[in-house]
Amino acid sequence: MKDNYIHRREKEDNLFSRLQEETIKELQELSGNVWTDYNLHDPGVTIAEILNYALYELQYLLQFPFETYLASDGKIDFEKLGLFSKYILTEDSIVTVKDYENLIRKNIDGIMNCSVTLNEKNKYMITVELDNDTDYDKTINKITELYHSHRNLCETLEKVDVGKINISRGNRSAASSSPQFNTEAMPFNIKNNFPNEYYSVQNNFPDTYGLNEKGMSAGITDEHEAKIMQLKAYMLIYDHLLAHTLHQAINANRILELSGETVPAYKPGFKISKIKELTDDNKFQNNKLQSKDFLALQKSHYLDFLDVIYGEDTKSFFPDEDNITEQNRKRIELIKKLTLLNANRNRSFNILDKDIDNNSPIQRIISAIFGYNNNGKESIAELLSKYKLRLINDTEFFRDYDYLDTRHIIEYMESKSFDYKIEEVPEEKIVFEEYMFNDLESNLNFFWYNILFESFLYYGNSIGNYRIINNPETNSYLLTFGIPNNKRWTNLGFSADKSLLIRLANQLQSFFNLLINSPGKTVYLIEHILLNLDDEEYNKLTIVIPDRGENDKIKEKYESFISDRLPAYLDIHIVWLSFEKLYHFEENYFLWRKAMADKDTDKAREYAEEVRGER
């Protein structure tokens, strides 16, 4: 029979005792001929003992339950850490006709029988039977709206047929309810014993060493003080190691967060007497043990781990992003969207929703891999119209507005025919505001023509494509824009004030960032079954993506990524449109969507012709 009493741990049965024992053993093996005193009064043994005790304390701090390091305020928010606690396949995932039938029975009162089938045009027919007390017309509208709010790609509704059954209210069957899962942050009642700040191992030394908080004894010689300072500097290496490890443990949950918040960089804030005499303060406070780049790399490794969990490779979609913090931000947005949207990636948009900004899961996934915000409310076409600008292609611009071409100035400069000076424009980080466009219109004669050419829209968001040319004879300045790898330079405007042109160039850059990166409708779906053009392309899905100059290899990767996520029954066509073509496409696309939402069949068909022709 097993004894029922608390087992008393032997004094020697702990990590500190084992560390000290192993240390002495190693010293004897490595330096036995010259190191003969292993008693506690020996300075080398004392240092080893104090360091081993520091490791023992560190081991205590690192052996808390794993959830301790993930918790914040006593709870673990799994989704914030990328460990999604929601069920990936939810009750809203509609795939089969039975799913549609269950959806209708559950959400609409008075349904006695429900049958969902496909007709010869590959469109859904919904037949339901109601009891006599149920409103006929309201029920048809409810079923239609419910269907379209759960509609899958390349599916549509042909008709809802309703019949009636005489049945008493007492015989109604209650709709079954699916279990609801609690996805709130999981409480753990977690407490940890992390200290607020690191306590230096030097403070554990006996007073005679002169290292602890009491400092050096009065009246010691300069030689003795120098030896103490040498030992303090030596021990500083261990202070860094231990403080850095503690900082990582305390901030583990923040390193793992799927957020743009930065983890505080490690700062050696431990208190040691005479530390300013030991170190270069500037270098000491800006050490590289845990810089922002290091922390960003740590987060990148965690994102790699999440990629393995979810079978993704998010880093590969941002190969040209040199800034690892920015790459992490884009990957985080993609990971957050992918795991929750993949379950319903076959879902389409609601054609009856008058808010045309509503997007299907696959649209949001595609937007995420391009790093699009997808929260805006205006397309490129709408933004250009707002600022009374018209987009034309390069050929048309350089043919009709050749007097704005300043390449002759560049040629003269290269041949040194004129004493002009050319300067790059310094970058100023600004966010576009409405008043800035008034500044551009008032000061740059280019905007008097109310046009933009395509390359300007492509490359105008890079300050490196602007130059300021100075004519010393007139003491005036010219702001020009150049297309990369092309000697086409465009005259944007003159001024005697160089600083004004610098400010305007940076406002222009921020304006083009708004045009290119902030539109809400960046990816477009054309489901040919909705065009109603009798072309028998029931399962054809055309995906329209803005062509922002990606190379063919990257486009192939994107196309493969998109195709891999869509149902096999779809005939997928991906079209990349230049900004000029996209500008014209968007106008008809939005009119088509609006006509469908308004249930205006004639106009929807008219704009459907244009949509199919544009793309």
XYZ file of C-alpha atoms in Angstrom:
615
model
C 0.000 0.000 0.000
C 1.344 3.395 -1.009
C 2.105 5.770 1.861
C -0.230 8.783 1.993
C 2.006 11.599 3.158
C 3.764 14.576 1.594
C 7.150 13.627 0.217
C 9.921 15.844 1.564
C 12.361 16.842 -1.151
C 15.981 16.379 -0.218
C 17.969 19.601 0.126
C 20.383 18.508 -2.593
C 17.572 17.530 -4.958
C 17.228 20.836 -6.779
C 18.618 22.519 -9.880
C 20.952 24.845 -8.000
C 22.710 21.975 -6.207
C 23.068 20.063 -9.474
C 24.421 23.119 -11.313
C 26.987 23.818 -8.623
C 28.046 20.198 -8.474
C 28.458 20.007 -12.263
C 30.345 23.321 -12.327
C 32.912 22.159 -9.759
C 33.271 18.866 -11.603
C 33.950 20.677 -14.907
C 36.471 23.004 -13.244
C 38.354 20.040 -11.817
C 38.472 18.331 -15.205
C 39.496 21.426 -17.139
C 41.801 23.207 -14.668
C 42.658 20.675 -12.017
C 46.417 21.328 -12.207
C 46.178 25.085 -11.597
C 42.872 25.450 -9.769
C 43.136 23.569 -6.542
C 40.844 25.429 -4.101
C 37.155 24.601 -4.596
C 35.932 25.944 -1.263
C 33.287 28.683 -1.023
C 35.805 31.377 -0.081
C 37.495 31.016 -3.481
C 36.371 33.956 -5.703
C 35.937 31.721 -8.747
C 33.687 29.359 -6.809
C 31.742 32.320 -5.405
C 31.120 33.724 -8.884
C 30.025 30.286 -10.123
C 27.714 29.893 -7.143
C 26.027 33.272 -7.719
C 25.605 32.672 -11.455
C 24.188 29.216 -10.842
C 21.726 30.696 -8.372
C 20.707 33.277 -11.003
C 20.105 30.444 -13.471
C 18.103 28.655 -10.788
C 15.872 31.721 -10.362
C 15.527 32.032 -14.122
C 14.518 28.402 -14.372
C 11.784 29.079 -11.821
C 10.440 31.968 -13.930
C 10.471 29.846 -17.094
C 8.694 26.777 -15.670
C 5.252 28.338 -15.227
C 2.424 26.601 -17.125
C 2.587 27.419 -20.840
C -0.670 29.386 -20.757
C 0.976 31.842 -18.349
C 3.094 33.250 -21.163
C 0.124 33.587 -23.515
C -2.224 35.262 -21.052
C -3.107 38.923 -20.748
C -5.117 40.070 -17.721
C -5.790 36.479 -16.731
C -7.219 35.410 -20.101
C -5.957 33.973 -23.360
C -7.362 35.589 -26.475
C -6.669 32.793 -28.946
C -7.709 34.730 -32.043
C -5.410 37.605 -31.119
C -2.562 35.090 -31.036
C -3.547 33.548 -34.359
C -4.717 30.355 -32.606
C -8.279 30.644 -33.810
C -10.745 29.189 -31.344
C -13.791 29.498 -33.623
C -14.966 26.397 -35.439
C -13.642 26.707 -38.981
C -16.721 25.067 -40.497
C -19.648 26.983 -39.042
C -23.369 26.415 -39.322
C -23.474 29.230 -41.901
C -21.409 27.219 -44.386
C -23.959 26.393 -47.117
C -22.856 23.796 -49.665
C -25.638 21.337 -50.554
C -29.345 21.751 -51.354
C -30.047 20.225 -47.945
C -28.054 23.069 -46.366
C -30.310 25.579 -48.131
C -33.433 23.710 -47.020
C -32.260 23.651 -43.396
C -31.323 27.339 -43.600
C -34.843 28.271 -44.739
C -36.633 26.067 -42.197
C -34.554 27.439 -39.353
C -34.845 31.147 -40.145
C -38.371 31.586 -41.529
C -41.511 30.930 -39.519
C -44.474 29.036 -40.935
C -42.488 26.736 -43.268
C -44.075 23.274 -43.275
C -42.182 21.723 -46.186
C -39.204 22.979 -48.181
C -37.574 21.619 -51.328
C -34.568 23.117 -53.187
C -33.680 21.927 -56.705
C -31.743 23.042 -59.797
C -33.596 23.596 -63.071
C -32.323 23.103 -66.635
C -30.715 26.591 -66.609
C -28.652 25.616 -63.588
C -30.628 27.997 -61.370
C -32.257 27.206 -58.041
C -35.960 26.568 -57.645
C -37.256 26.814 -54.073
C -40.632 25.265 -53.297
C -42.154 25.703 -49.859
C -45.495 24.945 -48.255
C -46.878 27.281 -45.594
C -49.658 27.030 -43.103
C -52.709 29.213 -43.678
C -51.643 31.780 -41.088
C -48.405 32.746 -42.863
C -48.233 35.812 -45.133
C -47.583 34.638 -48.703
C -45.831 37.702 -50.205
C -43.714 38.498 -47.157
C -42.490 34.920 -47.030
C -41.372 34.980 -50.682
C -39.400 38.185 -50.012
C -37.856 36.715 -46.868
C -36.798 33.512 -48.661
C -35.355 35.508 -51.579
C -33.346 37.790 -49.283
C -32.168 34.861 -47.155
C -31.033 32.900 -50.198
C -29.069 35.808 -51.681
C -27.374 36.577 -48.362
C -25.989 32.994 -48.373
C -25.576 32.523 -52.121
C -22.486 30.750 -53.415
C -20.359 31.733 -56.413
C -22.006 31.199 -59.809
C -25.328 30.316 -58.243
C -28.578 32.255 -58.524
C -32.280 31.936 -57.844
C -34.834 31.412 -60.613
C -38.073 31.304 -58.628
C -39.755 30.717 -55.278
C -42.985 28.695 -55.434
C -45.271 28.787 -52.409
C -48.228 26.574 -51.564
C -50.393 26.393 -48.454
C -51.336 23.642 -46.020
C -54.268 23.687 -43.635
C -52.710 22.945 -40.277
C -53.415 23.979 -36.733
C -50.845 26.020 -34.895
C -50.554 23.285 -32.303
C -49.069 20.903 -34.860
C -46.209 23.158 -35.903
C -42.788 21.656 -35.468
C -40.205 23.852 -33.810
C -37.136 24.648 -35.846
C -34.085 22.887 -34.566
C -31.290 25.056 -33.332
C -27.638 24.383 -33.876
C -25.260 24.537 -30.938
C -23.693 27.915 -30.312
C -20.031 27.890 -29.484
C -18.473 30.253 -27.019
C -15.548 31.908 -28.773
C -14.753 34.494 -26.133
C -11.268 34.667 -24.652
C -10.792 31.646 -22.408
C -10.437 32.514 -18.692
C -7.607 30.820 -16.836
C -7.378 32.859 -13.642
C -3.702 33.091 -14.457
C -1.206 34.847 -12.267
C 2.518 34.949 -12.732
C 5.315 36.066 -10.509
C 7.404 37.982 -12.996
C 9.243 40.825 -11.234
C 8.685 44.350 -12.523
C 12.389 44.830 -13.148
C 15.531 42.773 -13.267
C 17.570 42.560 -10.057
C 21.284 42.393 -10.837
C 23.214 39.268 -9.876
C 25.963 41.609 -8.680
C 23.786 42.504 -5.697
C 24.062 38.912 -4.456
C 27.821 39.134 -3.903
C 29.155 39.422 -0.345
C 30.021 42.951 0.815
C 33.720 42.250 0.653
C 33.615 42.098 -3.172
C 32.354 45.673 -3.452
C 29.850 44.760 -6.178
C 26.500 44.896 -4.404
C 24.238 47.861 -3.655
C 26.412 48.955 -0.720
C 29.249 49.652 -3.139
C 32.982 49.648 -2.431
C 34.481 50.003 1.021
C 35.908 53.387 1.960
C 39.634 53.863 1.757
C 40.452 51.141 -0.763
C 43.417 51.656 -3.073
C 43.087 52.702 -6.708
C 44.450 49.305 -7.738
C 41.807 47.498 -5.666
C 39.043 49.718 -7.100
C 40.229 48.998 -10.638
C 40.008 45.249 -10.009
C 36.462 45.628 -8.651
C 35.478 47.641 -11.728
C 36.956 44.943 -13.989
C 34.884 42.295 -12.224
C 31.737 44.490 -12.410
C 32.230 44.887 -16.161
C 32.739 41.154 -16.545
C 29.545 40.407 -14.583
C 27.674 42.869 -16.783
C 27.690 40.261 -19.563
C 25.653 37.918 -17.363
C 23.342 40.737 -16.303
C 22.550 41.355 -19.960
C 21.875 37.684 -20.632
C 19.570 37.224 -17.640
C 17.705 40.541 -18.036
C 17.192 39.916 -21.747
C 15.735 36.449 -21.098
C 13.387 37.809 -18.449
C 12.213 40.531 -20.848
C 11.414 37.909 -23.490
C 9.399 35.822 -21.027
C 7.372 38.818 -19.817
C 6.595 39.933 -23.389
C 6.047 36.512 -24.982
C 2.317 37.085 -25.500
C 2.962 40.431 -27.221
C 5.526 38.898 -29.571
C 2.886 36.332 -30.594
C 0.028 38.800 -31.022
C -1.475 39.226 -34.488
C -1.440 42.977 -34.234
C 0.517 45.926 -35.497
C 1.544 46.850 -31.963
C 5.277 46.846 -31.449
C 6.848 44.961 -28.588
C 8.967 47.250 -26.407
C 12.601 46.771 -27.249
C 14.821 45.439 -24.488
C 16.442 48.234 -22.503
C 19.047 47.321 -19.856
C 17.411 49.264 -17.054
C 18.879 47.296 -14.141
C 20.426 49.303 -11.322
C 24.143 48.822 -10.720
C 26.428 51.187 -8.869
C 28.964 53.050 -11.024
C 27.441 51.659 -14.235
C 27.969 54.952 -16.084
C 31.695 54.666 -15.414
C 31.712 51.176 -16.929
C 29.859 51.752 -20.177
C 29.360 54.064 -23.112
C 25.851 55.200 -22.163
C 24.677 55.745 -25.743
C 25.854 52.311 -26.919
C 24.654 50.686 -23.702
C 21.083 51.998 -24.092
C 20.966 51.195 -27.801
C 22.400 47.691 -27.703
C 21.276 45.204 -30.328
C 20.308 42.339 -28.035
C 16.639 42.958 -28.720
C 16.268 45.704 -31.306
C 13.083 46.393 -33.270
C 14.502 44.388 -36.164
C 15.204 41.464 -33.839
C 11.644 41.569 -32.476
C 10.224 41.828 -35.979
C 12.254 38.744 -36.923
C 10.884 36.899 -33.875
C 7.336 37.736 -34.967
C 8.168 36.627 -38.516
C 9.252 33.220 -37.154
C 5.943 32.929 -35.299
C 4.044 33.759 -38.484
C 6.036 30.975 -40.192
C 4.756 28.631 -37.474
C 1.142 29.725 -38.079
C 1.653 29.174 -41.812
C 2.567 25.558 -41.052
C -0.577 25.126 -38.913
C -2.898 26.465 -41.605
C -1.037 25.082 -44.624
C -0.174 28.522 -46.029
C 2.914 30.354 -47.251
C 2.035 33.984 -46.614
C 5.608 35.281 -46.842
C 5.835 34.294 -50.498
C 3.193 36.860 -51.453
C 5.305 39.798 -50.339
C 8.781 38.966 -51.712
C 9.586 42.560 -52.642
C 8.793 43.966 -49.210
C 12.216 44.737 -47.723
C 10.849 46.161 -44.479
C 10.253 43.111 -42.282
C 7.859 45.028 -39.995
C 5.717 46.006 -42.978
C 5.930 42.462 -44.369
C 4.764 41.146 -40.997
C 1.827 43.580 -41.025
C 0.696 42.340 -44.430
C 1.166 38.697 -43.446
C -0.829 39.224 -40.241
C -3.761 40.702 -42.157
C -3.618 37.790 -44.596
C -3.449 35.119 -41.875
C -6.371 36.670 -39.976
C -8.483 36.682 -43.128
C -7.456 33.300 -44.532
C -8.263 31.134 -41.548
C -11.718 32.622 -41.057
C -12.644 33.144 -44.701
C -11.427 29.862 -46.181
C -14.360 28.017 -44.616
C -16.791 30.138 -46.653
C -14.598 30.877 -49.662
C -17.325 29.577 -51.981
C -19.728 32.279 -50.728
C -20.552 35.152 -53.076
C -21.822 38.678 -52.528
C -25.488 39.515 -51.941
C -26.837 40.921 -55.221
C -29.809 42.524 -53.423
C -27.614 44.512 -51.047
C -27.637 48.182 -52.076
C -24.276 48.599 -50.337
C -22.172 47.582 -53.312
C -19.105 47.576 -51.058
C -20.159 44.232 -49.590
C -17.563 41.696 -50.652
C -17.465 37.924 -50.823
C -14.874 36.010 -48.755
C -12.782 35.222 -51.854
C -12.668 38.946 -52.718
C -11.385 39.736 -49.243
C -8.823 36.923 -49.481
C -7.501 38.207 -52.820
C -7.396 41.759 -51.471
C -5.396 40.509 -48.488
C -2.706 38.814 -50.601
C -2.204 42.106 -52.428
C -1.976 43.926 -49.111
C -5.072 46.018 -49.896
C -6.820 47.773 -47.059
C -10.252 46.932 -48.546
C -11.946 49.240 -46.045
C -12.337 52.229 -48.362
C -15.581 53.357 -49.927
C -14.387 54.783 -53.244
C -12.946 53.128 -56.342
C -10.344 54.692 -58.611
C -13.111 55.750 -61.004
C -15.087 57.378 -58.196
C -12.032 59.135 -56.769
C -10.987 60.515 -60.149
C -14.537 61.737 -60.761
C -14.553 63.366 -57.329
C -11.475 65.403 -58.279
C -12.767 66.055 -61.821
C -9.887 64.117 -63.381
C -9.975 61.968 -66.503
C -7.621 59.018 -67.003
C -6.039 58.486 -70.434
C -3.363 56.110 -71.701
C 0.253 57.141 -72.242
C 0.034 57.124 -76.026
C -2.879 59.561 -76.025
C -1.210 61.822 -73.480
C 2.158 62.141 -75.210
C 0.387 62.666 -78.540
C -2.091 65.339 -77.440
C -0.092 67.010 -74.666
C 3.418 66.889 -76.121
C 4.032 70.501 -75.017
C 4.215 69.188 -71.432
C 7.108 66.886 -72.410
C 10.369 68.158 -70.864
C 12.695 65.455 -72.154
C 14.534 68.085 -74.218
C 15.708 69.689 -70.964
C 17.137 66.380 -69.806
C 18.834 65.909 -73.184
C 20.328 69.404 -72.991
C 21.561 68.683 -69.494
C 23.167 65.433 -70.559
C 24.926 67.208 -73.420
C 25.811 70.058 -71.016
C 24.386 72.605 -73.445
C 22.768 74.504 -70.576
C 23.845 75.161 -67.031
C 20.721 73.653 -65.477
C 20.922 71.813 -62.174
C 18.787 68.763 -61.424
C 17.969 67.617 -57.888
C 16.100 64.727 -56.334
C 13.106 65.613 -54.185
C 13.528 64.868 -50.458
C 10.741 62.709 -49.064
C 8.390 64.041 -46.394
C 6.055 61.525 -44.777
C 2.590 63.053 -45.082
C -0.952 61.699 -45.298
C -3.177 63.167 -48.001
C -5.867 65.595 -46.881
C -8.552 67.272 -48.982
C -7.023 70.753 -48.914
C -3.857 69.417 -50.554
C -5.602 68.887 -53.872
C -6.537 72.574 -53.904
C -2.822 73.331 -53.419
C -1.959 71.109 -56.403
C -4.597 72.711 -58.617
C -3.545 76.237 -57.650
C 0.216 75.806 -58.049
C 0.813 73.132 -60.698
C -0.316 73.981 -64.218
C -0.457 70.280 -65.099
C -3.726 69.953 -63.144
C -5.368 72.712 -65.140
C -5.937 70.125 -67.889
C -7.952 67.793 -65.621
C -6.227 64.701 -66.939
C -3.932 61.969 -65.642
C -1.997 59.585 -67.843
C -1.616 55.955 -66.911
C 2.095 55.892 -66.026
C 1.577 58.898 -63.754
C -0.979 56.844 -61.834
C 1.357 53.819 -61.743
C 4.525 55.584 -60.613
C 3.370 58.864 -59.080
C 3.357 57.404 -55.568
C 7.174 57.145 -55.509
C 9.038 60.358 -54.660
C 12.073 58.958 -56.467
C 10.328 59.646 -59.781
C 10.230 63.423 -59.251
C 12.996 65.929 -59.985
C 13.457 69.662 -59.445
C 15.335 71.481 -62.227
C 16.914 74.850 -61.461
C 17.628 77.474 -64.119
C 20.271 79.782 -62.551
C 19.698 82.463 -65.172
C 16.048 83.032 -64.177
C 16.420 81.739 -60.614
C 13.308 79.603 -61.140
C 12.535 75.961 -60.545
C 10.679 73.330 -62.563
C 9.024 70.261 -61.013
C 9.102 67.263 -63.354
C 7.894 63.678 -63.249
C 9.746 60.857 -64.999
C 8.626 57.361 -65.942
C 11.190 54.823 -64.644
C 13.487 53.395 -67.357
C 12.080 55.919 -69.802
C 13.331 59.356 -70.798
C 9.813 60.768 -70.762
C 9.807 63.696 -68.345
C 6.633 65.706 -67.805
C 6.403 69.369 -66.858
C 4.234 69.623 -63.732
C 4.762 73.314 -62.933
C 7.127 76.241 -62.251
C 7.845 78.274 -59.148
C 10.484 80.624 -57.778
C 10.014 78.867 -54.421
C 11.913 75.581 -54.299
C 10.457 74.571 -50.912
C 6.939 74.959 -52.340
C 7.703 72.490 -55.136
C 9.169 70.017 -52.629
C 5.965 70.206 -50.584
C 3.768 69.850 -53.684
C 5.729 66.814 -54.907
C 5.189 65.095 -51.562
C 1.491 66.010 -51.613
C 1.306 64.496 -55.097
C 2.940 61.318 -53.836
C 0.406 61.056 -51.002
C -2.457 61.726 -53.461
C -1.376 58.825 -55.668
C -1.023 56.607 -52.603
C -4.677 57.401 -51.926
C -5.668 56.543 -55.499
C -3.688 53.329 -55.761
C -3.790 51.812 -52.293
C -7.023 52.895 -50.652
C -9.963 52.027 -52.928
C -12.485 49.735 -51.272
C -13.427 47.835 -54.435
C -10.106 46.509 -55.617
C -11.080 43.056 -56.856
C -14.198 42.343 -58.920
C -16.188 39.159 -59.517
C -18.249 38.577 -62.641
C -20.470 35.528 -62.304
C -21.690 34.866 -65.828
C -24.851 33.196 -64.579
C -25.890 36.645 -63.297
C -25.335 38.342 -66.658
C -28.490 36.684 -68.060
C -27.080 36.836 -71.586
C -27.989 33.261 -72.528
C -24.366 32.364 -73.196
C -24.592 29.017 -71.345
C -21.579 29.970 -69.184
C -23.364 29.089 -65.976
C -20.249 28.080 -64.082
C -17.880 30.716 -65.475
C -16.338 33.107 -62.956
C -14.225 36.033 -64.166
C -12.050 37.713 -61.550
C -10.882 41.217 -62.461
C -7.719 42.423 -60.706
C -5.931 45.775 -61.114
C -2.635 45.306 -62.928
C -0.094 47.176 -60.827
C 2.927 46.060 -62.783
C 3.545 42.665 -61.155
C 5.779 40.387 -63.203
C 4.411 37.256 -64.875
C 5.924 34.919 -62.288
C 4.194 36.719 -59.417
C 0.917 36.817 -61.360
C 1.112 33.054 -61.913
C 1.603 32.539 -58.182
C -1.413 34.722 -57.393
C -3.535 32.932 -59.981
C -2.534 29.539 -58.602
C -3.345 30.700 -55.064
C -6.807 31.893 -56.136
C -7.627 28.782 -58.172
C -6.585 26.467 -55.345
C -9.153 28.053 -53.040
C -12.198 27.982 -55.270
C -14.601 25.061 -55.831
C -13.735 22.655 -58.646
C -17.040 23.184 -60.487
C -16.092 26.793 -61.379
C -14.584 27.749 -64.727
C -12.196 30.444 -63.496
C -10.823 33.240 -65.672
C -8.508 35.861 -64.203
C -8.189 39.183 -66.024
C -5.573 41.823 -65.165
C -6.717 45.308 -66.177
C -4.518 48.361 -66.533
C -5.680 51.417 -64.629
C -7.076 53.018 -67.759
C -9.190 49.941 -68.639
C -10.128 49.454 -64.993
C -11.348 53.052 -64.880
C -13.889 52.372 -67.666
C -14.762 48.877 -66.400
C -15.655 50.110 -62.927
C -18.220 52.596 -64.203
C -20.301 49.852 -65.879
C -19.674 47.288 -63.145
C -21.149 49.519 -60.426
C -24.152 50.414 -62.585
C -24.749 46.704 -63.219
C -24.554 45.893 -59.498
C -26.902 48.767 -58.661
C -29.454 47.646 -61.272
C -29.445 44.106 -59.792
C -29.904 45.487 -56.274
C -32.837 47.593 -57.554
C -34.295 44.521 -59.319
C -34.274 46.529 -62.563
C -33.982 43.627 -65.026
C -33.756 45.744 -68.192
C -30.968 47.982 -66.944
C -29.137 45.041 -65.390
C -29.110 43.314 -68.776
C -27.984 46.520 -70.548
C -25.011 47.021 -68.219
C -24.251 43.285 -68.228
C -23.472 43.608 -71.963
C -21.034 46.420 -71.177
C -19.427 44.500 -68.300
C -18.799 41.453 -70.442
C -17.453 43.643 -73.252
C -15.175 45.767 -71.027
C -13.344 42.972 -69.349
